[in-house]
Short mmCIF file of C-alpha atoms in Angstrom, two decimals:
data_model
loop_
_atom_site.label_atom_id
_atom_site.label_comp_id
_atom_site.label_asym_id
_atom_site.label_seq_id
_atom_site.Cartn_x
_atom_site.Cartn_y
_atom_site.Cartn_z
CA MET A 1 -0.01 0.04 0.04
CA LYS A 2 2.91 2.43 0.79
CA LYS A 3 4.52 1.68 -2.40
CA LEU A 4 1.20 2.50 -4.40
CA LEU A 5 0.72 5.72 -2.55
CA LEU A 6 4.22 6.83 -3.14
CA THR A 7 4.07 5.90 -6.80
CA THR A 8 0.81 7.73 -7.28
CA ILE A 9 2.18 10.97 -5.52
CA ALA A 10 5.19 11.09 -7.67
CA ALA A 11 3.39 10.44 -10.73
CA LEU A 12 1.02 13.41 -10.14
CA CYS A 13 3.92 15.54 -9.32
CA VAL A 14 5.85 14.50 -12.49
CA PHE A 15 3.27 14.12 -15.05
CA ASN A 16 1.26 17.26 -14.18
CA GLY A 17 4.41 19.61 -14.69
CA HIS A 18 4.59 22.52 -16.82
CA ALA A 19 8.03 24.23 -17.70
CA GLN A 20 6.90 27.72 -16.72
CA TYR A 21 6.38 26.71 -13.04
CA ASN A 22 9.69 24.99 -12.54
CA ARG A 23 11.50 26.65 -9.67
CA ALA A 24 13.80 25.34 -7.10
CA SER A 25 15.11 26.19 -3.65
CA VAL A 26 17.71 25.15 -1.23
CA GLY A 27 16.91 25.82 2.34
CA ALA A 28 18.53 25.50 5.86
CA ARG A 29 16.31 24.40 8.85
CA MET A 30 16.43 24.62 12.56
CA GLY A 31 13.74 23.04 14.76
CA TYR A 32 12.51 20.88 17.61
CA ALA A 33 11.52 17.23 18.10
CA ALA A 34 8.94 16.98 20.56
CA GLU A 35 9.16 13.24 21.71
CA TRP A 36 12.94 13.32 22.43
CA GLU A 37 12.66 17.14 23.55
CA THR A 38 15.85 18.09 21.50
CA VAL A 39 17.00 20.60 18.82
CA THR A 40 17.15 19.43 15.04
CA VAL A 41 19.18 20.97 11.98
CA GLY A 42 19.02 20.19 8.68
CA VAL A 43 18.88 21.02 4.97
CA ASP A 44 16.37 20.54 2.27
CA TYR A 45 15.89 21.06 -1.55
CA ARG A 46 12.48 21.76 -3.06
CA TYR A 47 11.43 21.39 -6.82
CA HIS A 48 8.29 22.50 -8.39
CA PHE A 49 7.03 20.04 -11.12
CA HIS A 50 3.56 21.89 -11.40
CA LYS A 51 2.57 25.17 -10.08
CA ASP A 52 0.60 23.38 -7.26
CA PHE A 53 2.97 20.47 -6.61
CA ARG A 54 6.62 20.20 -5.33
CA LEU A 55 8.84 17.32 -4.38
CA ALA A 56 10.77 18.24 -1.13
CA PRO A 57 13.73 15.78 -0.23
CA SER A 58 15.42 16.64 3.21
CA LEU A 59 18.14 15.59 5.56
CA THR A 60 17.76 16.42 9.32
CA TYR A 61 19.90 15.72 12.32
CA MET A 62 18.28 15.17 15.77
CA VAL A 63 21.03 16.40 18.19
CA ARG A 64 21.79 13.80 20.87
CA ASN A 65 19.70 13.90 24.00
CA ARG A 66 18.91 11.01 26.50
CA GLY A 67 21.66 9.03 25.10
CA MET A 68 20.13 8.83 21.28
CA SER A 69 20.57 10.99 18.16
CA ALA A 70 19.05 10.49 14.82
CA TRP A 71 19.19 11.18 11.07
CA TYR A 72 16.02 11.60 9.12
CA MET A 73 15.91 11.41 5.39
CA ASP A 74 12.71 12.40 4.03
CA MET A 75 11.02 12.62 0.47
CA ASP A 76 7.77 14.60 0.77
CA CYS A 77 5.43 16.05 -1.50
CA HIS A 78 3.75 19.45 -1.07
CA TYR A 79 0.58 20.85 -2.40
CA VAL A 80 1.16 24.42 -2.48
CA VAL A 81 -1.87 26.79 -1.71
CA GLU A 82 -1.02 30.25 -2.67
CA VAL A 83 -3.09 32.75 -0.44
CA THR A 84 -1.28 35.87 -1.67
CA ASP A 85 1.72 36.61 -3.74
CA LEU A 86 3.81 36.63 -0.62
CA PHE A 87 2.20 33.86 1.62
CA SER A 88 1.40 30.36 0.92
CA PHE A 89 0.73 27.05 2.95
CA TYR A 90 0.98 23.56 2.17
CA PRO A 91 -0.22 20.02 3.44
CA ILE A 92 2.73 17.72 3.86
CA GLY A 93 2.86 14.01 2.71
CA GLY A 94 5.63 11.42 2.11
CA ALA A 95 8.03 8.73 3.47
CA GLY A 96 10.93 9.12 5.81
CA LEU A 97 13.88 6.91 6.85
CA SER A 98 15.06 7.47 10.23
CA VAL A 99 18.40 6.18 11.60
CA TRP A 100 18.66 6.03 15.27
CA ARG A 101 22.28 5.96 16.95
CA PRO A 102 22.35 5.19 20.69
CA HIS A 103 25.46 6.68 22.55
CA LEU A 104 25.29 4.24 25.29
CA PHE A 105 27.74 1.17 25.43
CA GLY A 106 26.28 -2.09 24.28
CA LEU A 107 23.12 -0.81 22.34
CA GLU A 108 22.56 -1.12 18.73
CA GLY A 109 21.38 1.43 16.22
CA VAL A 110 17.76 1.21 14.80
CA THR A 111 16.70 1.98 11.35
CA ARG A 112 13.05 2.71 10.67
CA LEU A 113 10.96 3.50 7.55
CA GLY A 114 7.77 5.57 7.99
CA LEU A 115 5.32 8.08 6.68
CA ASN A 116 5.23 11.83 7.11
CA VAL A 117 1.91 14.03 7.36
CA GLY A 118 2.03 17.57 8.38
CA LEU A 119 1.33 21.25 7.36
CA GLY A 120 3.64 24.13 6.48
CA ALA A 121 3.75 27.78 5.53
CA GLU A 122 6.09 30.21 3.56
CA LEU A 123 6.42 33.87 3.26
CA TRP A 124 8.42 35.53 0.55
CA LEU A 125 10.89 38.22 1.93
CA SER A 126 12.16 38.97 -1.48
CA SER A 127 12.09 37.49 -4.94
CA GLU A 128 14.78 34.93 -4.21
CA ILE A 129 14.46 34.55 -0.28
CA SER A 130 11.61 33.01 1.66
CA ALA A 131 11.02 32.05 5.32
CA GLY A 132 8.79 29.50 6.57
CA MET A 133 7.67 26.89 9.31
CA ASP A 134 6.59 23.34 8.99
CA MET A 135 5.13 20.85 11.26
CA LYS A 136 5.07 17.17 10.47
CA TYR A 137 4.56 13.82 12.15
CA ASN A 138 6.86 10.99 11.32
CA ILE A 139 4.81 7.86 11.82
CA THR A 140 7.05 4.80 12.49
CA SER A 141 7.33 1.60 14.51
CA ARG A 142 8.06 2.56 18.33
CA TYR A 143 9.88 5.80 17.12
CA ASP A 144 7.03 8.25 16.15
CA GLN A 145 8.21 11.80 16.42
CA ALA A 146 6.57 15.21 15.93
CA LEU A 147 8.95 17.74 14.10
CA ALA A 148 8.52 21.51 13.80
CA ALA A 149 10.99 23.54 12.01
CA PHE A 150 11.91 27.03 10.99
CA ARG A 151 13.26 27.34 7.42
CA VAL A 152 15.00 30.23 5.42
CA ALA A 153 15.73 29.30 1.76
CA TYR A 154 17.17 30.56 -1.48
CA HIS A 155 15.22 30.31 -4.66
CA PHE A 156 16.72 29.99 -8.11
#
């Protein structure tokens, strides 16, 4: 079922594309992981395949707390809803891989595949710079995590 959902989302993003809406951005993120009560830092890339749809792969590091740290590698799809020329919001859906690393002697790391659901917003500060926030929930077996992050991005 997961494969079917991801294939359908990717097909919608790719086959509905129009060349005039192709726009990419690279962003830096800083946030908070609620379950582990720790800071996150990361980078992302976003690419519009259609004026309303974009793919958004990201890499996020959860700083060590309570003897654990983690890397999140996500592939999300956003449906962008423009409210004004300067502000938009977007529902988030996608898949994520989390790699958990214990920092206590004798424990092994854990890798989990999960789903992401959430909501984000973006404010254009200039024609090339935007700032925003997104909140998503990473649904995985025994390692569910609510993540909130602020983002500053350069668009090209």
